[in-house]
Coordinates of C-alpha atoms and ligand atoms in Angstrom, one line a residue:
X1 CA -18.0 4.9 -61.9
X2 CA -14.8 3.5 -60.5
X3 CA -13.9 5.0 -57.1
X4 CA -10.4 6.5 -56.9
X5 CA -8.2 4.4 -54.6
X6 CA -5.6 7.1 -54.0
X7 CA -5.6 10.9 -53.8
X8 CA -7.9 13.3 -52.0
X9 CA -11.1 11.7 -53.3
X10 CA -10.2 8.3 -52.1
X11 CA -12.6 7.0 -49.3
X12 CA -11.1 6.7 -45.8
X13 CA -10.5 3.2 -44.6
X14 CA -12.2 4.1 -41.3
X15 CA -15.9 4.8 -41.3
X16 CA -15.4 7.4 -38.6
X17 CA -13.6 9.7 -41.1
X18 CA -16.5 9.4 -43.6
X19 CA -18.9 11.2 -41.2
X20 CA -19.8 14.6 -42.5
X21 CA -18.8 17.3 -39.9
X22 CA -21.7 19.3 -38.6
X23 CA -21.5 23.1 -37.8
X24 CA -18.4 25.3 -37.6
X25 CA -18.7 26.5 -41.2
X26 CA -16.5 24.7 -43.6
X27 CA -14.3 22.3 -41.5
X28 CA -11.1 20.9 -42.8
X29 CA -11.2 17.0 -43.1
X30 CA -10.0 15.2 -40.1
X31 CA -6.5 13.8 -40.0
X32 CA -6.2 10.0 -40.4
X33 CA -5.6 8.1 -37.2
X34 CA -2.0 7.8 -36.1
X35 CA -0.2 4.6 -37.1
X36 CA 0.9 4.1 -33.5
X37 CA -0.3 5.4 -30.2
X38 CA 3.2 5.5 -28.9
X39 CA 3.8 8.7 -30.7
X40 CA 6.0 11.2 -28.9
X41 CA 5.7 14.2 -28.8
X42 CA 1.9 13.9 -28.7
X43 CA 0.2 14.3 -32.0
X44 CA -0.9 17.9 -32.8
X45 CA 1.8 19.3 -30.4
X46 CA 4.7 18.6 -32.8
X47 CA 6.1 21.7 -34.3
X48 CA 3.0 23.8 -33.5
X49 CA 4.0 27.0 -35.4
X50 CA 4.8 24.9 -38.5
X51 CA 8.5 25.8 -38.2
X52 CA 11.0 23.4 -39.5
X53 CA 13.3 22.2 -36.8
X54 CA 17.0 22.2 -37.6
X55 CA 18.2 18.7 -38.2
X56 CA 21.0 19.4 -35.6
X57 CA 18.9 20.9 -32.8
X58 CA 18.4 18.7 -29.8
X59 CA 14.9 18.7 -28.4
X60 CA 14.7 20.2 -24.8
X61 CA 13.4 16.9 -23.4
X62 CA 16.3 14.9 -24.7
X63 CA 19.4 15.2 -22.5
X64 CA 22.9 14.7 -23.8
X65 CA 23.4 11.9 -21.3
X66 CA 20.2 10.2 -22.1
X67 CA 20.8 6.6 -23.1
X68 CA 19.6 5.8 -26.6
X69 CA 16.0 4.8 -26.7
X70 CA 15.2 5.9 -23.1
X71 CA 12.6 8.6 -22.7
X72 CA 12.6 10.7 -19.6
X73 CA 9.6 11.1 -17.4
X74 CA 7.4 13.9 -18.8
X75 CA 5.9 16.0 -16.0
X76 CA 2.1 16.6 -16.4
X77 CA 1.3 20.1 -17.6
X78 CA -0.3 22.0 -14.8
X79 CA -1.6 25.6 -14.6
X80 CA 2.0 26.8 -13.8
X81 CA 3.3 25.1 -16.9
X82 CA 1.3 27.2 -19.3
X83 CA 3.3 28.8 -22.0
X84 CA 1.7 32.2 -21.2
X85 CA 2.8 32.1 -17.6
X86 CA 6.0 34.1 -17.1
X87 CA 6.8 32.4 -13.8
X88 CA 6.2 29.0 -15.1
X89 CA 9.3 26.8 -14.7
X90 CA 10.5 25.6 -18.1
X91 CA 9.1 22.2 -18.9
X92 CA 11.6 19.4 -18.5
X93 CA 14.0 21.6 -16.6
X94 CA 12.7 20.6 -13.2
X95 CA 14.2 17.2 -12.8
X96 CA 17.9 16.4 -12.4
X97 CA 19.2 14.6 -15.5
X98 CA 18.5 10.9 -15.7
X99 CA 21.5 8.7 -15.4
X100 CA 22.5 6.2 -18.0
X101 CA 21.7 2.6 -17.3
X102 CA 25.4 1.8 -16.6
X103 CA 25.2 4.1 -13.6
X104 CA 22.2 2.3 -12.2
X105 CA 24.0 -1.0 -12.4
X106 CA 26.9 0.6 -10.5
X107 CA 24.3 1.6 -7.8
X108 CA 22.9 -1.9 -7.6
X109 CA 26.4 -3.2 -7.0
X110 CA 27.0 -0.5 -4.3
X111 CA 23.6 -1.3 -2.6
X112 CA 24.2 -5.0 -2.6
X113 CA 27.7 -4.6 -1.2
X114 CA 26.3 -2.4 1.7
X115 CA 23.6 -5.0 2.3
X116 CA 26.2 -7.8 2.3
X117 CA 28.3 -5.9 4.9
X118 CA 25.2 -5.4 7.1
X119 CA 24.1 -9.0 6.8
X120 CA 27.5 -10.4 7.6
X121 CA 27.9 -8.4 10.8
X122 CA 24.3 -9.2 11.8
X123 CA 24.6 -13.0 11.2
X124 CA 27.4 -13.3 13.7
X125 CA 25.1 -11.5 16.2
X126 CA 21.9 -13.4 15.7
X127 CA 23.0 -17.0 15.3
X128 CA 22.4 -18.8 18.6
X129 CA 25.5 -19.6 20.6
X130 CA 26.7 -23.2 20.4
X131 CA 25.9 -23.7 24.1
X132 CA 22.3 -22.8 23.4
X133 CA 21.9 -25.4 20.6
X134 CA 23.5 -28.0 22.9
X135 CA 21.1 -27.0 25.7
X136 CA 18.1 -27.3 23.4
X137 CA 19.2 -30.8 22.3
X138 CA 19.7 -31.8 25.9
X139 CA 16.3 -30.6 26.8
X140 CA 14.7 -32.5 24.0
X141 CA 16.6 -35.7 25.2
X142 CA 15.4 -35.0 28.8
X143 CA 11.8 -34.5 27.6
X144 CA 11.9 -37.7 25.6
X145 CA 13.0 -39.6 28.8
X146 CA 9.9 -38.2 30.6
X147 CA 7.6 -39.2 27.7
X148 CA 9.0 -42.7 27.8
X149 CA 8.0 -43.2 31.4
X150 CA 4.4 -42.9 30.1
X151 CA 4.8 -44.7 26.8
X152 CA 8.0 -46.8 26.6
X153 CA 8.3 -46.5 22.8
X154 CA 7.5 -42.8 22.6
X155 CA 9.6 -40.5 20.4
X156 CA 9.7 -36.7 20.4
X157 CA 10.4 -35.7 16.8
X158 CA 11.7 -32.1 16.5
X159 CA 10.7 -29.9 13.5
X160 CA 11.0 -26.2 12.7
X161 CA 14.1 -24.1 13.1
X162 CA 15.9 -26.4 15.4
X163 CA 16.1 -28.9 12.6
X164 CA 16.4 -26.6 9.6
X165 CA 19.2 -24.6 11.2
X166 CA 17.2 -21.4 10.7
X167 CA 17.0 -20.7 14.4
X168 CA 18.0 -17.4 15.9
X169 CA 18.8 -16.8 19.5
X170 CA 15.1 -16.4 20.5
X171 CA 13.8 -19.4 18.6
X172 CA 11.8 -22.1 20.4
X173 CA 11.8 -25.9 20.1
X174 CA 8.9 -27.3 18.1
X175 CA 8.3 -31.1 18.5
X176 CA 5.7 -33.7 18.1
X177 CA 4.9 -36.7 20.4
X178 CA 4.7 -40.0 18.5
X179 CA 3.9 -43.2 20.4
X180 CA 6.4 -45.2 18.3
X181 CA 8.5 -45.0 15.1
X182 CA 6.8 -42.7 12.6
X183 CA 6.6 -44.9 9.6
X184 CA 5.8 -48.1 11.5
X185 CA 2.2 -49.2 11.0
X186 CA 2.4 -50.9 14.4
X187 CA 2.8 -47.5 16.1
X188 CA -0.3 -47.0 18.3
X189 CA -2.5 -43.9 18.3
X190 CA -1.8 -41.4 21.1
X191 CA -4.5 -42.1 23.8
X192 CA -6.8 -39.2 24.7
X193 CA -5.7 -38.9 28.2
X194 CA -2.0 -38.9 27.4
X195 CA -1.6 -35.1 27.0
X196 CA -2.9 -34.4 30.5
X197 CA -0.7 -37.2 31.9
X198 CA 2.4 -35.7 30.2
X199 CA 1.5 -32.2 31.5
X200 CA 1.4 -33.5 35.1
X201 CA 4.7 -35.4 34.6
X202 CA 6.4 -32.3 33.3
X203 CA 5.1 -30.2 36.2
X204 CA 6.3 -32.9 38.7
X205 CA 9.8 -32.5 37.1
X206 CA 9.6 -28.8 37.9
X207 CA 8.9 -27.5 34.4
X208 CA 6.6 -24.7 33.8
X209 CA 4.1 -26.6 31.6
X210 CA 0.6 -25.9 30.4
X211 CA -1.7 -28.1 28.4
X212 CA -4.0 -26.2 26.0
X213 CA -7.1 -28.1 25.1
X214 CA -9.3 -25.2 23.8
X215 CA -7.6 -25.8 20.5
X216 CA -8.5 -28.3 17.8
X217 CA -5.6 -30.5 18.8
X218 CA -4.1 -30.5 22.3
X219 CA -0.7 -29.0 22.7
X220 CA 1.7 -28.6 25.7
X221 CA 3.5 -25.3 26.0
X222 CA 6.4 -25.5 28.4
X223 CA 9.6 -23.6 29.2
X224 CA 12.9 -24.4 30.9
X225 CA 14.1 -21.7 33.3
X226 CA 17.1 -19.7 32.3
X227 CA 20.5 -21.2 33.4
X228 CA 23.9 -19.4 33.6
X229 CA 24.8 -18.3 30.1
X230 CA 21.7 -19.7 28.6
X231 CA 18.3 -17.9 28.4
X232 CA 14.9 -19.4 29.0
X233 CA 14.1 -22.1 26.5
X234 CA 10.5 -22.5 25.3
X235 CA 9.2 -25.7 23.8
X236 CA 5.9 -26.7 22.2
X237 CA 4.9 -30.3 22.2
X238 CA 2.2 -31.2 19.7
X239 CA 0.5 -34.6 19.2
X240 CA -0.3 -34.8 15.5
X241 CA 1.7 -32.3 13.4
X242 CA 3.3 -34.9 11.1
X243 CA 3.1 -32.9 7.9
X244 CA 5.3 -30.3 9.6
X245 CA 8.0 -33.0 10.0
X246 CA 8.0 -33.5 6.2
X247 CA 7.9 -29.8 5.3
X248 CA 10.8 -29.2 7.8
X249 CA 12.8 -31.9 5.8
X250 CA 12.1 -30.0 2.6
X251 CA 13.3 -26.8 4.0
X252 CA 16.4 -28.5 5.4
X253 CA 17.2 -30.0 1.9
X254 CA 16.9 -26.5 0.3
X255 CA 19.2 -25.1 3.0
X256 CA 21.8 -27.8 2.2
X257 CA 21.6 -27.0 -1.6
X258 CA 23.2 -23.6 -1.1
X259 CA 24.8 -21.9 1.9
X260 CA 23.2 -18.5 0.9
X261 CA 19.8 -19.9 1.7
X262 CA 20.5 -20.0 5.5
X263 CA 22.1 -16.6 5.4
X264 CA 19.2 -15.0 3.6
X265 CA 16.6 -16.7 5.8
X266 CA 18.3 -15.7 9.1
X267 CA 18.6 -12.1 7.9
X268 CA 15.0 -11.8 6.7
X269 CA 13.7 -13.5 9.9
X270 CA 15.7 -11.1 12.1
X271 CA 14.5 -8.1 10.0
X272 CA 10.8 -9.3 10.2
X273 CA 11.0 -10.0 14.0
X274 CA 12.5 -6.6 14.7
X275 CA 10.1 -4.8 12.5
X276 CA 7.2 -6.6 14.2
X277 CA 5.8 -8.3 11.1
X278 CA 6.4 -11.8 12.3
X279 CA 3.4 -12.3 14.6
X280 CA 0.7 -14.6 13.1
X281 CA -1.7 -13.8 15.9
X282 CA -1.5 -10.1 15.3
X283 CA -2.3 -10.5 11.6
X284 CA 1.2 -10.8 10.1
X285 CA 3.2 -13.8 8.9
X286 CA 4.9 -16.8 10.6
X287 CA 8.7 -17.5 10.1
X288 CA 7.7 -20.5 8.0
X289 CA 5.8 -18.1 5.7
X290 CA 8.9 -15.9 5.2
X291 CA 11.0 -19.0 4.4
X292 CA 8.5 -19.9 1.7
X293 CA 8.7 -16.4 0.2
X294 CA 12.5 -16.6 0.1
X295 CA 12.4 -20.1 -1.5
X296 CA 10.1 -18.9 -4.2
X297 CA 12.4 -16.0 -5.0
X298 CA 15.5 -18.3 -5.1
X299 CA 13.8 -21.0 -7.2
X300 CA 11.6 -19.1 -9.6
X301 CA 12.5 -15.4 -9.8
X302 CA 16.3 -14.8 -9.6
X303 CA 18.1 -15.6 -12.9
X304 CA 19.8 -18.0 -13.1
X305 CA 18.0 -19.7 -10.2
X306 CA 19.9 -20.3 -7.0
X307 CA 17.8 -23.4 -6.2
X308 CA 16.3 -26.2 -8.2
X309 CA 12.7 -27.2 -7.6
X310 CA 13.2 -30.3 -5.4
X311 CA 9.5 -31.2 -5.7
X312 CA 9.7 -31.4 -9.5
X313 CA 12.7 -33.7 -9.7
X314 CA 11.9 -37.1 -11.3
X315 CA 11.0 -39.9 -8.8
X316 CA 13.7 -42.6 -9.0
X317 CA 12.5 -46.1 -9.7
X318 CA 12.0 -48.2 -6.6
X319 CA 11.2 -45.2 -4.3
X320 CA 9.1 -46.4 -1.4
X321 CA 5.4 -45.2 -1.5
X322 CA 5.8 -43.7 2.0
X323 CA 8.3 -41.2 0.4
X324 CA 5.7 -40.1 -2.1
X325 CA 2.3 -40.3 -0.4
X326 CA 1.1 -39.5 3.1
X327 CA -2.4 -40.0 4.4
X328 CA -3.8 -38.1 7.4
X329 CA -7.3 -37.4 8.5
X330 CA -8.9 -38.9 5.4
X331 CA -6.7 -36.8 3.0
X332 CA -3.7 -37.9 0.9
X333 CA -0.8 -35.6 0.3
X334 CA 2.0 -35.8 -2.2
X335 CA 5.1 -35.4 -0.1
X336 CA 7.7 -36.3 -2.7
X337 CA 10.8 -34.2 -3.1
X338 CA 14.4 -35.1 -4.0
X339 CA 16.3 -35.8 -0.9
X340 CA 19.5 -36.8 -2.6
X341 CA 21.0 -33.4 -3.6
X342 CA 24.4 -34.8 -4.5
X343 CA 23.2 -35.3 -8.1
X344 CA 21.9 -31.7 -8.4
X345 CA 25.2 -29.8 -8.6
X346 CA 26.0 -26.2 -7.7
X347 CA 23.9 -23.3 -8.9
X348 CA 25.1 -21.3 -11.9
X349 CA 24.1 -18.2 -10.0
X350 CA 27.2 -16.7 -8.3
X351 CA 25.5 -13.6 -6.8
X352 CA 26.5 -12.7 -3.2
X353 CA 24.0 -13.0 -0.4
X354 CA 23.8 -9.2 -0.5
X355 CA 22.8 -9.1 -4.1
X356 CA 20.1 -11.8 -3.5
X357 CA 18.8 -9.9 -0.5
X358 CA 18.5 -6.8 -2.6
X359 CA 16.6 -8.7 -5.3
X360 CA 14.3 -10.3 -2.6
X361 CA 13.3 -6.9 -1.2
X362 CA 13.0 -5.4 -4.7
X363 CA 10.8 -8.3 -5.9
X364 CA 8.3 -8.2 -3.0
X365 CA 8.3 -4.4 -2.9
X366 CA 7.6 -3.7 -6.6
X367 CA 7.1 -6.8 -8.7
X368 CA 5.1 -9.4 -6.9
X369 CA 1.3 -9.1 -7.6
X370 CA 0.0 -9.3 -4.0
X371 CA -3.6 -9.0 -5.1
X372 CA -3.6 -11.7 -7.8
X373 CA -0.8 -14.2 -7.3
X374 CA -0.4 -17.2 -5.1
X375 CA 3.1 -18.3 -4.2
X376 CA 3.3 -22.0 -4.9
X377 CA 6.9 -23.3 -4.6
X378 CA 5.8 -26.9 -5.7
X379 CA 4.7 -25.6 -9.1
X380 CA 6.7 -24.9 -12.3
X381 CA 7.2 -21.1 -12.3
X382 CA 6.2 -20.8 -8.7
X383 CA 3.1 -18.8 -9.2
X384 CA -0.6 -19.6 -9.5
X385 CA -3.5 -17.1 -9.5
X386 CA -6.0 -16.7 -6.8
X387 CA -8.7 -17.6 -9.4
X388 CA -6.9 -20.8 -10.2
X389 CA -7.2 -21.8 -6.6
X390 CA -10.5 -20.2 -5.8
X391 CA -8.7 -18.2 -3.2
X392 CA -10.4 -14.9 -3.9
X393 CA -12.8 -14.4 -1.1
X394 CA -12.4 -15.0 2.7
X395 CA -14.5 -18.0 3.8
X396 CA -15.8 -18.8 7.3
X397 CA -16.3 -22.3 8.6
X398 CA -17.0 -23.9 11.9
X399 CA -14.3 -25.6 13.9
X400 CA -14.2 -27.9 17.0
X401 CA -11.9 -27.7 20.0
X402 CA -9.9 -30.7 21.0
X403 CA -12.0 -31.3 24.1
X404 CA -15.1 -31.4 21.9
X405 CA -16.9 -28.8 24.1
X406 CA -16.6 -25.7 22.1
X407 CA -17.0 -24.5 18.5
X408 CA -15.9 -21.4 16.8
X409 CA -15.8 -19.9 13.4
X410 CA -12.4 -19.9 11.6
X411 CA -11.8 -17.6 8.8
X412 CA -9.8 -18.6 5.7
X413 CA -8.3 -15.4 4.4
X414 CA -6.5 -15.1 1.1
X415 CA -5.2 -11.5 1.3
X416 CA -1.7 -12.9 1.1
X417 CA -1.7 -16.2 -0.7
X418 CA 1.1 -18.6 0.1
X419 CA 0.4 -22.2 -0.6
X420 CA 1.8 -24.9 1.6
X421 CA 4.1 -27.1 -0.4
X422 CA 2.4 -30.3 0.7
X423 CA -1.0 -29.4 2.1
X424 CA -2.0 -27.4 -0.9
X425 CA -5.4 -26.4 0.5
X426 CA -3.6 -24.6 3.3
X427 CA -2.8 -20.9 2.9
X428 CA 0.2 -20.2 5.1
X429 CA -0.5 -16.5 4.6
X430 CA -4.0 -16.8 6.0
X431 CA -2.9 -15.3 9.3
X432 CA -2.4 -12.0 7.5
X433 CA -5.3 -9.6 7.8
X434 CA -5.7 -6.4 5.9
X435 CA -3.5 -4.1 8.2
X436 CA -1.0 -7.0 8.5
X437 CA -0.5 -7.2 4.7
X438 CA -0.2 -3.4 4.5
X439 CA 2.4 -3.4 7.3
X440 CA 4.4 -6.2 5.6
X441 CA 4.4 -4.3 2.3
X442 CA 5.2 -1.0 3.9
X443 CA 8.1 -2.6 5.7
X444 CA 9.4 -4.1 2.5
X445 CA 9.3 -0.7 0.8
X446 CA 10.9 0.9 3.8
X447 CA 13.7 -1.6 3.5
X448 CA 14.1 -1.0 -0.2
X449 CA 14.2 2.8 0.3
X450 CA 17.0 2.3 2.8
X451 CA 18.8 -0.1 0.5
X452 CA 18.6 2.5 -2.3
X453 CA 20.0 5.3 -0.2
X454 CA 23.5 6.0 -1.4
X455 CA 26.5 8.1 -0.7
X456 CA 27.1 7.2 3.0
X457 CA 28.8 3.9 2.6
X458 CA 25.7 2.0 3.9
X459 CA 25.7 3.7 7.4
X460 CA 22.1 4.6 7.2
X461 CA 21.2 1.0 6.1
X462 CA 23.2 -0.5 8.9
X463 CA 21.6 1.7 11.5
X464 CA 17.9 1.5 10.4
X465 CA 17.2 -1.6 8.4
X466 CA 16.7 -4.0 11.3
X467 CA 16.1 -1.3 13.9
X468 CA 13.4 -2.4 16.4
X469 CA 10.1 -0.9 15.4
X470 CA 8.1 1.0 18.0
X471 CA 6.2 -1.4 20.3
X472 CA 2.9 -2.7 19.0
X473 CA -0.4 -1.9 20.8
X474 CA -0.9 -4.6 23.4
X475 CA -3.3 -7.3 22.4
X476 CA -6.7 -6.6 24.0
X477 CA -9.5 -9.2 24.0
X478 CA -12.8 -8.2 22.7
X479 CA -14.5 -8.8 26.1
X480 CA -11.9 -6.6 27.7
X481 CA -13.0 -3.7 25.6
X482 CA -16.4 -3.9 27.3
X483 CA -16.9 -3.0 31.0
X484 CA -16.9 -6.4 32.9
X485 CA -18.0 -7.8 36.2
X486 CA -15.3 -6.9 38.7
X487 CA -16.1 -9.9 40.8
X488 CA -15.5 -12.3 38.0
X489 CA -12.2 -14.1 38.4
X490 CA -10.2 -16.1 35.9
X491 CA -7.0 -18.0 36.2
X492 CA -4.2 -16.6 34.2
X493 CA -3.9 -19.8 32.3
X494 CA -7.6 -19.7 31.4
X495 CA -7.2 -16.1 30.3
X496 CA -4.3 -17.0 28.1
X497 CA -6.4 -19.7 26.5
X498 CA -9.3 -17.4 26.0
X499 CA -7.0 -14.9 24.4
X500 CA -5.5 -17.5 22.3
X501 CA -8.9 -18.7 21.2
X502 CA -9.8 -15.2 20.4
X503 CA -6.6 -14.8 18.5
X504 CA -7.6 -17.9 16.6
X505 CA -11.1 -16.5 15.9
X506 CA -9.8 -13.1 14.9
X507 CA -7.7 -14.5 12.1
X508 CA -4.5 -15.9 13.6
X509 CA -5.9 -19.3 13.3
X510 CA -8.1 -19.3 10.2
X511 CA -8.7 -22.4 8.3
X512 CA -7.8 -24.2 5.2
X513 CA -5.0 -25.9 7.1
X514 CA -4.4 -28.8 9.5
X515 CA -5.6 -28.5 13.0
X516 CA -1.9 -28.6 14.0
X517 CA -1.3 -25.4 12.3
X518 CA -4.1 -23.8 14.2
X519 CA -2.4 -25.0 17.3
X520 CA 0.9 -23.4 16.3
X521 CA -0.8 -20.0 15.7
X522 CA -2.7 -20.3 19.0
X523 CA 0.6 -21.0 20.7
X524 CA 2.1 -17.9 19.1
X525 CA -0.7 -16.0 20.7
X526 CA -0.2 -17.4 24.1
X527 CA 3.6 -17.0 23.8
X528 CA 3.3 -13.3 22.9
X529 CA 0.7 -12.7 25.5
X530 CA 3.0 -14.1 28.2
X531 CA 5.9 -12.1 26.8
X532 CA 3.8 -8.9 26.9
X533 CA 2.4 -9.4 30.4
Ligands
LIG1 N1 4.5 -24.9 10.2 C1 3.6 -25.4 9.3 N2 2.5 -24.5 8.9 C2 2.5 -23.3 9.4 C3 3.4 -22.8 10.3 C4 4.4 -23.6 10.7 O1 3.6 -26.5 8.9 N3 1.5 -22.5 8.9 C5 5.6 -25.8 10.6 C6 6.7 -25.9 9.7 O2 7.2 -27.2 9.7 C7 7.8 -25.0 10.3 C8 7.5 -25.2 11.8 O3 6.1 -25.4 11.9 O4 9.1 -25.4 10.0 C9 7.9 -24.1 12.7 O5 7.3 -22.9 12.2 P1 7.8 -21.5 12.7 O6 7.8 -21.4 14.1 O7 7.0 -20.5 11.9 O8 9.2 -21.4 12.0 P2 10.6 -21.5 12.7 O9 11.6 -21.7 11.6 O10 10.6 -22.6 13.8 O11 10.8 -20.1 13.3 P3 11.2 -19.5 14.7 O12 12.7 -19.6 14.8 O13 10.7 -18.1 14.6 O14 10.5 -20.4 15.7
LIG2 MG1 9.7 -22.4 15.8

């Protein structure tokens, strides 16, 4: 017999509805599955008494000012919300009416305008005075003279914020000692005893200089005493950090592409310093890391983009190989990026720095997937996954100090994954430990809450956004937590180095990066220790 295909006797398309119901007398057949799970109100709740709703009645959950197609948040039904409870608040009456989208846009404009105002007044305050920049350049010149007494062809190449223009009043000088011109194959290697000789020369010239050797690469940390009108200037002299010279040039080129880059970087750096989330040795992020976060937002996230991807620009014919490849320590790096930005043209994005800052805080507060994504500014789209890079689990590996005497374990952490644009095995965010990442994220959300606050013309934002956070707990070495021999003495320098080493061990100087980076972090540790003492 032919089965009916329609009507009550037709078989259900789903086998589930063919099951005979057990028990409960004579049950009614089950309703067919809903065509869509996005059904609202929930199935079975609609019109429970079987009454016909007037075609003109407005459901209680739909406000008159509700924009078309936008459903309000439905509060969960709790015990108080029961229909039988006389004191139960009426469902959907508890929240203020939602505002139409147009109103939100107006708030974004208001928030961005407040932020722009705050940023403008702050930038004037935090940019280092011209005299300080002049003094830093003079100090660099003086130091180069001292180096040349030891190696006549020596050059001190600056990198970091002094070159990029991202320095604030408290920024130090970062530089690297090279025994001759950088790209000249005839330039000799720096001899092993040179760092100690240079330390002595600097001390003879009355500088407060200290050579750190309990690091993978030696580094001299020195400072020039404060002069009238100019504060103390700190300077770090490294002996191998050549990739940093290239990545500094990349940052400088991005800064030249658009004036808003520098404004945003200076603001975010100042905010991060004051909120104490810019201390690599305490488990948070370096200034360089914050710059990479900003570049990712400006290249890949904001629409239209503010910056082009300079590393993805075509390589012009005839470009020297030294501009494309760089070899160091047995590894080769692709260091190509477009340096001629005159062909690139201005960005079609005309947002103010305030609007972009708002977007930056919003993106990292609510949209960026901290657990899964890797920021990779060299890549199309700017994001990779931790799986792609095998950056899911922390890894430990042994490391040697520059004097060859000691070894320690460094930990490569990937809680916050921020790929270096050239040294792609290096996670710039590796200094961030669990509490550090949480603090950075909390601070981003705190900033966003302040930005969203409205109705006071931005006064609250101005007062609290970059307000100095309460002091952090002083850094205590592991061995200091244990009772120690009161007769044991240690020079303050050695103590600093030990602390720096521990900082290195405890995560500030984890691996997956060049030894030079380790040195930078270790120096951060020493710097902060001396500031705290
Ligand atoms: N650097 C690096 N890898 C890191 C950290 C730093 O290569 N993990 C290099 C970069 O070239 C960077 C420079 O070191 O530009 C200085 O880093 P940092 O001190 O973090 O940035 P600055 O812009 O100098 O910030 P500040 O003004 O706070 O000193
Ligand atoms: Mg610096």
